[in-house]
PDB file of C-alpha atoms in Angstrom:
ATOM      1  CA  UNK A 263      96.606 -31.235  38.242  1.00  0.00           C
ATOM      2  CA  UNK A 264      95.306 -28.485  36.015  1.00  0.00           C
ATOM      3  CA  UNK A 265      97.291 -26.437  33.509  1.00  0.00           C
ATOM      4  CA  UNK A 266      96.774 -22.787  34.359  1.00  0.00           C
ATOM      5  CA  UNK A 267      96.173 -20.967  31.054  1.00  0.00           C
ATOM      6  CA  UNK A 268      94.552 -17.761  32.358  1.00  0.00           C
ATOM      7  CA  UNK A 269      96.674 -14.623  31.776  1.00  0.00           C
ATOM      8  CA  UNK A 270      98.459 -13.318  34.859  1.00  0.00           C
ATOM      9  CA  UNK A 271      97.677  -9.752  35.984  1.00  0.00           C
ATOM     10  CA  UNK A 272     100.520  -7.272  35.729  1.00  0.00           C
ATOM     11  CA  UNK A 273     102.101  -5.352  38.585  1.00  0.00           C
ATOM     12  CA  UNK A 274     105.115  -3.082  38.166  1.00  0.00           C
ATOM     13  CA  UNK A 275     108.309  -4.342  39.745  1.00  0.00           C
ATOM     14  CA  UNK A 276     107.057  -7.899  40.268  1.00  0.00           C
ATOM     15  CA  UNK A 277     109.019 -10.861  38.983  1.00  0.00           C
ATOM     16  CA  UNK A 278     107.505 -14.337  38.750  1.00  0.00           C
ATOM     17  CA  UNK A 279     109.043 -17.728  39.384  1.00  0.00           C
ATOM     18  CA  UNK A 280     108.100 -21.242  40.451  1.00  0.00           C
ATOM     19  CA  UNK A 281     109.426 -23.470  43.211  1.00  0.00           C
ATOM     20  CA  UNK A 282     108.896 -27.222  43.463  1.00  0.00           C
ATOM     21  CA  UNK A 283     107.976 -28.051  47.052  1.00  0.00           C
ATOM     22  CA  UNK A 284     106.789 -31.405  48.432  1.00  0.00           C
ATOM     23  CA  UNK A 285     105.685 -32.561  44.987  1.00  0.00           C
ATOM     24  CA  UNK A 286     103.769 -29.342  44.249  1.00  0.00           C
ATOM     25  CA  UNK A 287     104.832 -26.469  42.008  1.00  0.00           C
ATOM     26  CA  UNK A 288     104.200 -23.194  43.827  1.00  0.00           C
ATOM     27  CA  UNK A 289     104.028 -19.868  42.039  1.00  0.00           C
ATOM     28  CA  UNK A 290     105.846 -16.922  43.648  1.00  0.00           C
ATOM     29  CA  UNK A 291     105.502 -13.227  42.830  1.00  0.00           C
ATOM     30  CA  UNK A 292     108.551 -11.393  44.168  1.00  0.00           C
ATOM     31  CA  UNK A 293     109.390  -7.709  44.434  1.00  0.00           C
ATOM     32  CA  UNK A 294     112.140  -5.665  46.040  1.00  0.00           C
ATOM     33  CA  UNK A 295     115.409  -6.571  47.725  1.00  0.00           C
ATOM     34  CA  UNK A 296     116.567  -6.902  51.301  1.00  0.00           C
ATOM     35  CA  UNK A 297     115.318  -8.878  54.275  1.00  0.00           C
ATOM     36  CA  UNK A 298     112.787 -11.504  53.093  1.00  0.00           C
ATOM     37  CA  UNK A 299     109.099 -11.171  53.917  1.00  0.00           C
ATOM     38  CA  UNK A 300     106.743 -14.034  53.038  1.00  0.00           C
ATOM     39  CA  UNK A 301     103.135 -13.042  52.309  1.00  0.00           C
ATOM     40  CA  UNK A 302     100.329 -15.633  52.536  1.00  0.00           C
ATOM     41  CA  UNK A 303      96.989 -14.689  50.978  1.00  0.00           C
ATOM     42  CA  UNK A 304      93.512 -15.567  52.201  1.00  0.00           C
ATOM     43  CA  UNK A 305      90.368 -16.815  50.456  1.00  0.00           C
ATOM     44  CA  UNK A 306      89.433 -16.286  47.629  1.00  0.00           C
ATOM     45  CA  UNK A 307      92.576 -14.354  46.718  1.00  0.00           C
ATOM     46  CA  UNK A 308      96.039 -15.198  45.426  1.00  0.00           C
ATOM     47  CA  UNK A 309      99.298 -13.224  45.096  1.00  0.00           C
ATOM     48  CA  UNK A 310      97.541 -10.329  43.373  1.00  0.00           C
ATOM     49  CA  UNK A 311      95.688  -9.637  46.613  1.00  0.00           C
ATOM     50  CA  UNK A 312      98.883  -7.910  47.806  1.00  0.00           C
ATOM     51  CA  UNK A 313      99.010  -5.516  44.813  1.00  0.00           C
ATOM     52  CA  UNK A 314      98.332  -2.422  46.990  1.00  0.00           C
ATOM     53  CA  UNK A 315     100.864  -3.387  49.674  1.00  0.00           C
ATOM     54  CA  UNK A 316     103.741  -4.386  47.376  1.00  0.00           C
ATOM     55  CA  UNK A 317     104.590  -0.830  46.205  1.00  0.00           C
ATOM     56  CA  UNK A 318     104.670   0.373  49.825  1.00  0.00           C
ATOM     57  CA  UNK A 319     107.146  -2.220  51.133  1.00  0.00           C
ATOM     58  CA  UNK A 320     109.167  -3.413  48.138  1.00  0.00           C
ATOM     59  CA  UNK A 321     111.633  -0.539  48.531  1.00  0.00           C
ATOM     60  CA  UNK A 322     112.677  -1.922  51.925  1.00  0.00           C
ATOM     61  CA  UNK A 323     112.170  -5.684  51.817  1.00  0.00           C
ATOM     62  CA  UNK A 324     112.260  -8.656  49.497  1.00  0.00           C
ATOM     63  CA  UNK A 325     108.586  -9.532  49.258  1.00  0.00           C
ATOM     64  CA  UNK A 326     107.719 -13.137  48.415  1.00  0.00           C
ATOM     65  CA  UNK A 327     104.004 -13.420  47.649  1.00  0.00           C
ATOM     66  CA  UNK A 328     103.139 -17.100  47.613  1.00  0.00           C
ATOM     67  CA  UNK A 329     100.238 -18.666  45.767  1.00  0.00           C
ATOM     68  CA  UNK A 330      99.382 -21.377  48.270  1.00  0.00           C
ATOM     69  CA  UNK A 331      98.627 -24.818  46.878  1.00  0.00           C
ATOM     70  CA  UNK A 332      95.395 -24.849  44.929  1.00  0.00           C
ATOM     71  CA  UNK A 333      95.275 -21.087  44.363  1.00  0.00           C
ATOM     72  CA  UNK A 334      96.488 -18.587  41.805  1.00  0.00           C
ATOM     73  CA  UNK A 335      99.084 -20.124  39.502  1.00  0.00           C
ATOM     74  CA  UNK A 336     100.257 -22.890  41.838  1.00  0.00           C
ATOM     75  CA  UNK A 337      99.443 -26.546  41.322  1.00  0.00           C
ATOM     76  CA  UNK A 338      96.100 -27.748  42.665  1.00  0.00           C
ATOM     77  CA  UNK A 339      96.560 -31.354  43.788  1.00  0.00           C
ATOM     78  CA  UNK A 340      93.636 -33.443  44.962  1.00  0.00           C
ATOM     79  CA  UNK A 341      94.648 -33.266  48.624  1.00  0.00           C
ATOM     80  CA  UNK A 342      96.868 -31.529  51.143  1.00  0.00           C
ATOM     81  CA  UNK A 343      94.726 -28.507  52.081  1.00  0.00           C
ATOM     82  CA  UNK A 344      94.719 -29.021  55.848  1.00  0.00           C
ATOM     83  CA  UNK A 345      96.711 -26.683  58.077  1.00  0.00           C
ATOM     84  CA  UNK A 346      99.523 -29.173  58.713  1.00  0.00           C
ATOM     85  CA  UNK A 347     100.227 -29.544  54.998  1.00  0.00           C
ATOM     86  CA  UNK A 348     100.008 -25.826  54.302  1.00  0.00           C
ATOM     87  CA  UNK A 349     102.476 -25.179  57.120  1.00  0.00           C
ATOM     88  CA  UNK A 350     104.821 -27.854  55.781  1.00  0.00           C
ATOM     89  CA  UNK A 351     104.644 -26.178  52.352  1.00  0.00           C
ATOM     90  CA  UNK A 352     105.818 -22.854  53.794  1.00  0.00           C
ATOM     91  CA  UNK A 353     108.712 -24.362  55.729  1.00  0.00           C
ATOM     92  CA  UNK A 354     109.774 -26.470  52.736  1.00  0.00           C
ATOM     93  CA  UNK A 355     109.568 -23.382  50.522  1.00  0.00           C
ATOM     94  CA  UNK A 356     111.910 -21.516  52.857  1.00  0.00           C
ATOM     95  CA  UNK A 357     114.319 -24.433  52.614  1.00  0.00           C
ATOM     96  CA  UNK A 358     114.041 -24.439  48.821  1.00  0.00           C
ATOM     97  CA  UNK A 359     114.755 -20.694  48.664  1.00  0.00           C
ATOM     98  CA  UNK A 360     117.644 -20.974  51.129  1.00  0.00           C
ATOM     99  CA  UNK A 361     115.958 -18.767  53.729  1.00  0.00           C
ATOM    100  CA  UNK A 362     117.063 -19.488  57.276  1.00  0.00           C
ATOM    101  CA  UNK A 363     114.644 -16.864  58.604  1.00  0.00           C
ATOM    102  CA  UNK A 364     111.971 -14.553  57.278  1.00  0.00           C
ATOM    103  CA  UNK A 365     109.323 -12.132  58.416  1.00  0.00           C
ATOM    104  CA  UNK A 366     105.741 -13.157  57.715  1.00  0.00           C
ATOM    105  CA  UNK A 367     102.488 -11.402  56.777  1.00  0.00           C
ATOM    106  CA  UNK A 368      99.282 -13.399  56.430  1.00  0.00           C
ATOM    107  CA  UNK A 369      95.645 -12.610  55.779  1.00  0.00           C
ATOM    108  CA  UNK A 370      92.610 -14.740  56.652  1.00  0.00           C
ATOM    109  CA  UNK A 371      93.526 -18.391  55.935  1.00  0.00           C
ATOM    110  CA  UNK A 372      97.083 -17.278  55.264  1.00  0.00           C
ATOM    111  CA  UNK A 373      97.235 -15.772  58.747  1.00  0.00           C
ATOM    112  CA  UNK A 374      95.930 -18.990  60.291  1.00  0.00           C
ATOM    113  CA  UNK A 375      98.679 -20.840  58.437  1.00  0.00           C
ATOM    114  CA  UNK A 376     101.141 -18.229  59.670  1.00  0.00           C
ATOM    115  CA  UNK A 377     100.301 -18.784  63.328  1.00  0.00           C
ATOM    116  CA  UNK A 378     101.026 -22.479  62.952  1.00  0.00           C
ATOM    117  CA  UNK A 379     104.252 -21.887  61.039  1.00  0.00           C
ATOM    118  CA  UNK A 380     105.411 -19.790  64.009  1.00  0.00           C
ATOM    119  CA  UNK A 381     104.336 -22.475  66.472  1.00  0.00           C
ATOM    120  CA  UNK A 382     105.968 -25.321  64.572  1.00  0.00           C
ATOM    121  CA  UNK A 383     109.224 -23.584  63.617  1.00  0.00           C
ATOM    122  CA  UNK A 384     109.637 -20.498  65.820  1.00  0.00           C
ATOM    123  CA  UNK A 385     113.301 -20.194  64.890  1.00  0.00           C
ATOM    124  CA  UNK A 386     112.394 -19.576  61.233  1.00  0.00           C
ATOM    125  CA  UNK A 387     109.987 -16.618  61.615  1.00  0.00           C
ATOM    126  CA  UNK A 388     111.334 -13.466  63.244  1.00  0.00           C
ATOM    127  CA  UNK A 389     108.094 -11.410  63.225  1.00  0.00           C
ATOM    128  CA  UNK A 390     104.492 -12.083  62.235  1.00  0.00           C
ATOM    129  CA  UNK A 391     101.737  -9.688  61.145  1.00  0.00           C
ATOM    130  CA  UNK A 392      98.300 -11.366  61.077  1.00  0.00           C
ATOM    131  CA  UNK A 393      95.428  -9.644  59.272  1.00  0.00           C
ATOM    132  CA  UNK A 394      91.788 -10.412  60.045  1.00  0.00           C
ATOM    133  CA  UNK A 395      92.342 -13.693  61.857  1.00  0.00           C
ATOM    134  CA  UNK A 396      92.134 -14.889  65.457  1.00  0.00           C
ATOM    135  CA  UNK A 397      94.922 -16.734  67.220  1.00  0.00           C
ATOM    136  CA  UNK A 398      94.703 -20.438  68.219  1.00  0.00           C
ATOM    137  CA  UNK A 399      93.565 -19.641  71.792  1.00  0.00           C
ATOM    138  CA  UNK A 400      90.273 -17.765  71.357  1.00  0.00           C
ATOM    139  CA  UNK A 401      87.764 -17.295  74.140  1.00  0.00           C
ATOM    140  CA  UNK A 402      85.018 -19.852  73.446  1.00  0.00           C
ATOM    141  CA  UNK A 403      82.645 -17.732  75.487  1.00  0.00           C
ATOM    142  CA  UNK A 404      83.132 -14.847  73.078  1.00  0.00           C
ATOM    143  CA  UNK A 405      83.453 -16.867  69.890  1.00  0.00           C
ATOM    144  CA  UNK A 406      80.458 -19.195  70.108  1.00  0.00           C
ATOM    145  CA  UNK A 407      77.767 -16.471  70.019  1.00  0.00           C
ATOM    146  CA  UNK A 408      79.375 -15.219  66.798  1.00  0.00           C
ATOM    147  CA  UNK A 409      79.556 -18.605  65.076  1.00  0.00           C
ATOM    148  CA  UNK A 410      76.577 -17.737  62.859  1.00  0.00           C
ATOM    149  CA  UNK A 411      78.888 -15.418  60.952  1.00  0.00           C
ATOM    150  CA  UNK A 412      80.562 -18.458  59.393  1.00  0.00           C
ATOM    151  CA  UNK A 413      77.350 -19.560  57.643  1.00  0.00           C
ATOM    152  CA  UNK A 414      78.961 -19.459  54.221  1.00  0.00           C
ATOM    153  CA  UNK A 415      81.671 -21.941  55.216  1.00  0.00           C
ATOM    154  CA  UNK A 416      78.981 -24.545  55.930  1.00  0.00           C
ATOM    155  CA  UNK A 417      78.156 -24.414  52.210  1.00  0.00           C
ATOM    156  CA  UNK A 418      81.700 -24.316  50.890  1.00  0.00           C
ATOM    157  CA  UNK A 419      82.913 -27.263  52.944  1.00  0.00           C
ATOM    158  CA  UNK A 420      80.263 -29.687  51.640  1.00  0.00           C
ATOM    159  CA  UNK A 421      81.636 -32.304  49.219  1.00  0.00           C
ATOM    160  CA  UNK A 422      80.742 -31.456  45.611  1.00  0.00           C
ATOM    161  CA  UNK A 423      78.442 -28.622  46.693  1.00  0.00           C
ATOM    162  CA  UNK A 424      81.292 -26.292  47.668  1.00  0.00           C
ATOM    163  CA  UNK A 425      83.088 -26.598  44.344  1.00  0.00           C
ATOM    164  CA  UNK A 426      79.805 -26.293  42.441  1.00  0.00           C
ATOM    165  CA  UNK A 427      79.012 -22.997  44.181  1.00  0.00           C
ATOM    166  CA  UNK A 428      82.451 -21.578  43.418  1.00  0.00           C
ATOM    167  CA  UNK A 429      82.315 -22.695  39.793  1.00  0.00           C
ATOM    168  CA  UNK A 430      78.696 -22.018  38.909  1.00  0.00           C
ATOM    169  CA  UNK A 431      77.578 -19.241  41.243  1.00  0.00           C
ATOM    170  CA  UNK A 432      80.126 -16.409  40.916  1.00  0.00           C
ATOM    171  CA  UNK A 433      77.645 -14.056  42.554  1.00  0.00           C
ATOM    172  CA  UNK A 434      78.256 -15.950  45.809  1.00  0.00           C
ATOM    173  CA  UNK A 435      81.979 -15.112  45.719  1.00  0.00           C
ATOM    174  CA  UNK A 436      81.292 -11.523  44.696  1.00  0.00           C
ATOM    175  CA  UNK A 437      78.894 -11.113  47.609  1.00  0.00           C
ATOM    176  CA  UNK A 438      81.466 -12.388  50.116  1.00  0.00           C
ATOM    177  CA  UNK A 439      84.043  -9.985  48.756  1.00  0.00           C
ATOM    178  CA  UNK A 440      81.646  -7.020  48.824  1.00  0.00           C
ATOM    179  CA  UNK A 441      80.712  -7.788  52.435  1.00  0.00           C
ATOM    180  CA  UNK A 442      84.406  -7.870  53.287  1.00  0.00           C
ATOM    181  CA  UNK A 443      84.943  -4.169  52.603  1.00  0.00           C
ATOM    182  CA  UNK A 444      83.479  -1.717  55.095  1.00  0.00           C
ATOM    183  CA  UNK A 445      83.689   1.608  53.289  1.00  0.00           C
ATOM    184  CA  UNK A 446      85.554   1.198  50.015  1.00  0.00           C
ATOM    185  CA  UNK A 447      84.393  -0.604  46.889  1.00  0.00           C
ATOM    186  CA  UNK A 448      86.368  -3.234  45.024  1.00  0.00           C
ATOM    187  CA  UNK A 449      87.875  -2.274  41.706  1.00  0.00           C
ATOM    188  CA  UNK A 450      85.851  -4.335  39.201  1.00  0.00           C
ATOM    189  CA  UNK A 451      89.013  -5.722  37.618  1.00  0.00           C
ATOM    190  CA  UNK A 452      90.247  -7.028  40.985  1.00  0.00           C
ATOM    191  CA  UNK A 453      86.887  -8.566  41.859  1.00  0.00           C
ATOM    192  CA  UNK A 454      86.679 -10.389  38.557  1.00  0.00           C
ATOM    193  CA  UNK A 455      90.272 -11.588  38.801  1.00  0.00           C
ATOM    194  CA  UNK A 456      89.594 -13.422  42.051  1.00  0.00           C
ATOM    195  CA  UNK A 457      86.136 -14.620  40.992  1.00  0.00           C
ATOM    196  CA  UNK A 458      87.445 -16.044  37.712  1.00  0.00           C
ATOM    197  CA  UNK A 459      90.304 -17.769  39.490  1.00  0.00           C
ATOM    198  CA  UNK A 460      87.899 -19.339  42.003  1.00  0.00           C
ATOM    199  CA  UNK A 461      85.726 -20.635  39.164  1.00  0.00           C
ATOM    200  CA  UNK A 462      88.436 -22.784  37.635  1.00  0.00           C
ATOM    201  CA  UNK A 463      87.573 -26.446  38.363  1.00  0.00           C
ATOM    202  CA  UNK A 464      90.777 -27.317  40.233  1.00  0.00           C
ATOM    203  CA  UNK A 465      90.707 -24.053  42.201  1.00  0.00           C
ATOM    204  CA  UNK A 466      87.063 -24.526  43.109  1.00  0.00           C
ATOM    205  CA  UNK A 467      87.869 -28.003  44.382  1.00  0.00           C
ATOM    206  CA  UNK A 468      90.761 -26.563  46.389  1.00  0.00           C
ATOM    207  CA  UNK A 469      88.483 -23.925  47.950  1.00  0.00           C
ATOM    208  CA  UNK A 470      86.063 -26.620  49.017  1.00  0.00           C
ATOM    209  CA  UNK A 471      88.867 -28.816  50.399  1.00  0.00           C
ATOM    210  CA  UNK A 472      90.368 -25.913  52.349  1.00  0.00           C
ATOM    211  CA  UNK A 473      87.120 -25.167  54.174  1.00  0.00           C
ATOM    212  CA  UNK A 474      86.313 -28.840  54.784  1.00  0.00           C
ATOM    213  CA  UNK A 475      89.755 -29.555  56.246  1.00  0.00           C
ATOM    214  CA  UNK A 476      89.354 -26.704  58.714  1.00  0.00           C
ATOM    215  CA  UNK A 477      85.894 -27.925  59.741  1.00  0.00           C
ATOM    216  CA  UNK A 478      87.046 -31.500  60.249  1.00  0.00           C
ATOM    217  CA  UNK A 479      90.404 -30.898  61.919  1.00  0.00           C
ATOM    218  CA  UNK A 480      91.034 -27.391  63.202  1.00  0.00           C
ATOM    219  CA  UNK A 481      87.633 -26.781  64.755  1.00  0.00           C
ATOM    220  CA  UNK A 482      87.908 -30.073  66.627  1.00  0.00           C
ATOM    221  CA  UNK A 483      91.358 -29.117  67.864  1.00  0.00           C
ATOM    222  CA  UNK A 484      90.082 -25.737  69.031  1.00  0.00           C
ATOM    223  CA  UNK A 485      87.121 -27.253  70.867  1.00  0.00           C
ATOM    224  CA  UNK A 486      89.269 -29.933  72.507  1.00  0.00           C
ATOM    225  CA  UNK A 487      91.954 -27.454  73.517  1.00  0.00           C
ATOM    226  CA  UNK A 488      94.693 -29.178  71.530  1.00  0.00           C
ATOM    227  CA  UNK A 489      96.635 -25.925  71.239  1.00  0.00           C
ATOM    228  CA  UNK A 490      96.609 -25.059  74.940  1.00  0.00           C
ATOM    229  CA  UNK A 491     100.102 -26.458  75.542  1.00  0.00           C
ATOM    230  CA  UNK A 492     101.620 -24.427  72.720  1.00  0.00           C
ATOM    231  CA  UNK A 493     103.112 -20.980  73.106  1.00  0.00           C
ATOM    232  CA  UNK A 494     103.844 -18.327  70.534  1.00  0.00           C
ATOM    233  CA  UNK A 495     107.314 -16.837  70.954  1.00  0.00           C
ATOM    234  CA  UNK A 496     107.328 -14.845  67.707  1.00  0.00           C
ATOM    235  CA  UNK A 497     106.629 -11.091  68.122  1.00  0.00           C
ATOM    236  CA  UNK A 498     103.150 -10.812  66.616  1.00  0.00           C
ATOM    237  CA  UNK A 499     100.570  -8.148  65.831  1.00  0.00           C
ATOM    238  CA  UNK A 500      96.981  -8.933  64.892  1.00  0.00           C
ATOM    239  CA  UNK A 501      95.302  -6.182  62.888  1.00  0.00           C
ATOM    240  CA  UNK A 502      91.510  -6.443  62.973  1.00  0.00           C
ATOM    241  CA  UNK A 503      88.802  -4.519  61.158  1.00  0.00           C
ATOM    242  CA  UNK A 504      86.204  -2.904  63.418  1.00  0.00           C
ATOM    243  CA  UNK A 505      83.533  -3.818  60.848  1.00  0.00           C
ATOM    244  CA  UNK A 506      84.816  -7.263  59.896  1.00  0.00           C
ATOM    245  CA  UNK A 507      81.685  -9.260  59.016  1.00  0.00           C
ATOM    246  CA  UNK A 508      83.381 -12.544  59.899  1.00  0.00           C
ATOM    247  CA  UNK A 509      85.552 -11.709  62.934  1.00  0.00           C
ATOM    248  CA  UNK A 510      84.219  -8.768  64.951  1.00  0.00           C
ATOM    249  CA  UNK A 511      86.743  -7.231  67.363  1.00  0.00           C
ATOM    250  CA  UNK A 512      84.915  -8.677  70.361  1.00  0.00           C
ATOM    251  CA  UNK A 513      86.226 -12.158  69.619  1.00  0.00           C
ATOM    252  CA  UNK A 514      89.837 -11.006  69.378  1.00  0.00           C
ATOM    253  CA  UNK A 515      91.369 -11.188  72.816  1.00  0.00           C
ATOM    254  CA  UNK A 516      94.929 -11.381  74.009  1.00  0.00           C
ATOM    255  CA  UNK A 517      96.552 -14.810  74.187  1.00  0.00           C
ATOM    256  CA  UNK A 518      97.609 -14.543  77.821  1.00  0.00           C
ATOM    257  CA  UNK A 519     100.370 -16.964  78.777  1.00  0.00           C
ATOM    258  CA  UNK A 520     100.191 -18.590  75.347  1.00  0.00           C
ATOM    259  CA  UNK A 521     102.163 -15.749  73.727  1.00  0.00           C
ATOM    260  CA  UNK A 522     105.320 -13.909  74.732  1.00  0.00           C
ATOM    261  CA  UNK A 523     104.623 -10.785  72.680  1.00  0.00           C
ATOM    262  CA  UNK A 524     101.240 -10.543  70.941  1.00  0.00           C
ATOM    263  CA  UNK A 525      99.238  -7.360  70.448  1.00  0.00           C
ATOM    264  CA  UNK A 526      95.792  -6.836  68.963  1.00  0.00           C
ATOM    265  CA  UNK A 527      94.998  -3.586  67.165  1.00  0.00           C
ATOM    266  CA  UNK A 528      91.496  -2.753  65.918  1.00  0.00           C
ATOM    267  CA  UNK A 529      91.211  -0.490  62.875  1.00  0.00           C
ATOM    268  CA  UNK A 530      88.090   1.661  62.751  1.00  0.00           C
ATOM    269  CA  UNK A 531      86.043   1.929  59.570  1.00  0.00           C
ATOM    270  CA  UNK A 532      87.579  -1.215  58.080  1.00  0.00           C
ATOM    271  CA  UNK A 533      86.369  -4.710  57.298  1.00  0.00           C
ATOM    272  CA  UNK A 534      87.808  -8.105  56.466  1.00  0.00           C
ATOM    273  CA  UNK A 535      90.371  -7.033  53.850  1.00  0.00           C
ATOM    274  CA  UNK A 536      92.643  -4.594  55.642  1.00  0.00           C
ATOM    275  CA  UNK A 537      95.380  -4.885  53.019  1.00  0.00           C
ATOM    276  CA  UNK A 538      92.821  -3.725  50.441  1.00  0.00           C
ATOM    277  CA  UNK A 539      91.245  -0.929  52.496  1.00  0.00           C
ATOM    278  CA  UNK A 540      94.228   0.303  54.546  1.00  0.00           C
ATOM    279  CA  UNK A 541      97.454  -0.783  52.845  1.00  0.00           C
ATOM    280  CA  UNK A 542      99.164   2.316  54.231  1.00  0.00           C
ATOM    281  CA  UNK A 543      98.372   1.295  57.800  1.00  0.00           C
ATOM    282  CA  UNK A 544      99.336  -2.329  57.162  1.00  0.00           C
ATOM    283  CA  UNK A 545     102.692  -1.194  55.752  1.00  0.00           C
ATOM    284  CA  UNK A 546     103.293   1.169  58.683  1.00  0.00           C
ATOM    285  CA  UNK A 547     102.423  -1.567  61.189  1.00  0.00           C
ATOM    286  CA  UNK A 548     104.694  -4.037  59.412  1.00  0.00           C
ATOM    287  CA  UNK A 549     107.640  -1.628  59.528  1.00  0.00           C
ATOM    288  CA  UNK A 550     107.131  -0.982  63.224  1.00  0.00           C
ATOM    289  CA  UNK A 551     106.787  -4.659  64.043  1.00  0.00           C
ATOM    290  CA  UNK A 552     109.729  -5.760  61.906  1.00  0.00           C
ATOM    291  CA  UNK A 553     112.023  -3.276  63.642  1.00  0.00           C
ATOM    292  CA  UNK A 554     111.323  -4.701  67.091  1.00  0.00           C
ATOM    293  CA  UNK A 555     113.548  -7.159  68.908  1.00  0.00           C
ATOM    294  CA  UNK A 556     112.241 -10.484  70.106  1.00  0.00           C
ATOM    295  CA  UNK A 557     111.400 -10.361  73.803  1.00  0.00           C
ATOM    296  CA  UNK A 558     113.190 -12.842  76.058  1.00  0.00           C
ATOM    297  CA  UNK A 559     111.030 -15.726  77.168  1.00  0.00           C
ATOM    298  CA  UNK A 560     110.065 -15.932  80.852  1.00  0.00           C
ATOM    299  CA  UNK A 561     112.208 -19.042  81.377  1.00  0.00           C
ATOM    300  CA  UNK A 562     115.196 -17.258  79.840  1.00  0.00           C
ATOM    301  CA  UNK A 563     114.768 -14.420  82.318  1.00  0.00           C
ATOM    302  CA  UNK A 564     114.555 -16.904  85.164  1.00  0.00           C
ATOM    303  CA  UNK A 565     117.810 -18.502  84.005  1.00  0.00           C
ATOM    304  CA  UNK A 566     119.533 -15.116  83.886  1.00  0.00           C
ATOM    305  CA  UNK A 567     118.273 -14.173  87.344  1.00  0.00           C
ATOM    306  CA  UNK A 568     119.247 -17.566  88.711  1.00  0.00           C
ATOM    307  CA  UNK A 569     122.789 -17.170  87.430  1.00  0.00           C
ATOM    308  CA  UNK A 570     123.331 -13.899  89.276  1.00  0.00           C
ATOM    309  CA  UNK A 571     125.768 -14.482  92.128  1.00  0.00           C
ATOM    310  CA  UNK A 572     125.162 -13.528  95.756  1.00  0.00           C
ATOM    311  CA  UNK A 573     125.755  -9.866  96.449  1.00  0.00           C
ATOM    312  CA  UNK A 574     125.407  -8.970  92.740  1.00  0.00           C
ATOM    313  CA  UNK A 575     122.583  -7.038  91.150  1.00  0.00           C
ATOM    314  CA  UNK A 576     119.937  -9.236  89.583  1.00  0.00           C
ATOM    315  CA  UNK A 577     119.255  -8.274  85.943  1.00  0.00           C
ATOM    316  CA  UNK A 578     115.766  -7.032  85.259  1.00  0.00           C
ATOM    317  CA  UNK A 579     113.592  -7.801  82.286  1.00  0.00           C
ATOM    318  CA  UNK A 580     113.980  -5.243  79.512  1.00  0.00           C
ATOM    319  CA  UNK A 581     110.989  -3.109  78.642  1.00  0.00           C
ATOM    320  CA  UNK A 582     108.954  -3.904  75.556  1.00  0.00           C
ATOM    321  CA  UNK A 583     110.665  -2.348  72.561  1.00  0.00           C
ATOM    322  CA  UNK A 584     108.678  -0.440  70.008  1.00  0.00           C
ATOM    323  CA  UNK A 585     106.252   1.156  72.488  1.00  0.00           C
TER     324      UNK A 585
END
């Protein structure tokens, strides 16, 4: 593991701590008090990627911005970057912090992790806001013609090559970040913060391992339909950028019978970093989602209807709250 000596950026109201989880020391940036909200960053960011959202929500919630393993100021072990391990990290972190339940916001890779946290431990996550990521049941017919958009991952996932690019070619990372914004420009200080972090040897190796694990495991599971027997019971909103260079809105469909309460909202004039371009809208959407009740599952409704005695009114399903 690598000692992280780089100075940490400052953000008013944020307190920093570490938690030891599954043999890895994770860095947490926390702000606010109240109901806990876990925030999982995407690539190539870390906790500081939430700097524009934190001031908008920290007055209402306890925000826990996690540096996932290999990123930011967390340990960067040699392995454990597949989805199963990242999910296990989140659940173990909740146990370590004594959180029975939490709300969840994830972006990019963090959102993919978030979907699988909800699927594995639905009782732990009350609501989930996914930014710029598809769910585990995409339409292959819509997704395959857009697969060329993932060209950069084919470079990053290659052994040794991926880490070399991240370490030695910072212009590559800068280009990806610039393409991710539709109308606004990155603040130079923010760009360089994430580029410098990605250049550190252990972090560059982690970036390579993250992309390779997805290529070797998750893509195969998607193609083989390994998720088709899973259902998402957590109330979920996917926010998508209309000009997302990686995931255009056309590939983001509903999940059908795979989800009890999932909605997709497309944001015009925005790209792949909605929390950077539209933090106000992300905060507003989070508040609306977090205030909603969990819908009853279809089998629960059937049980209620089946228990109604003869000659008594049969209860009807409640309408969707929050509409």
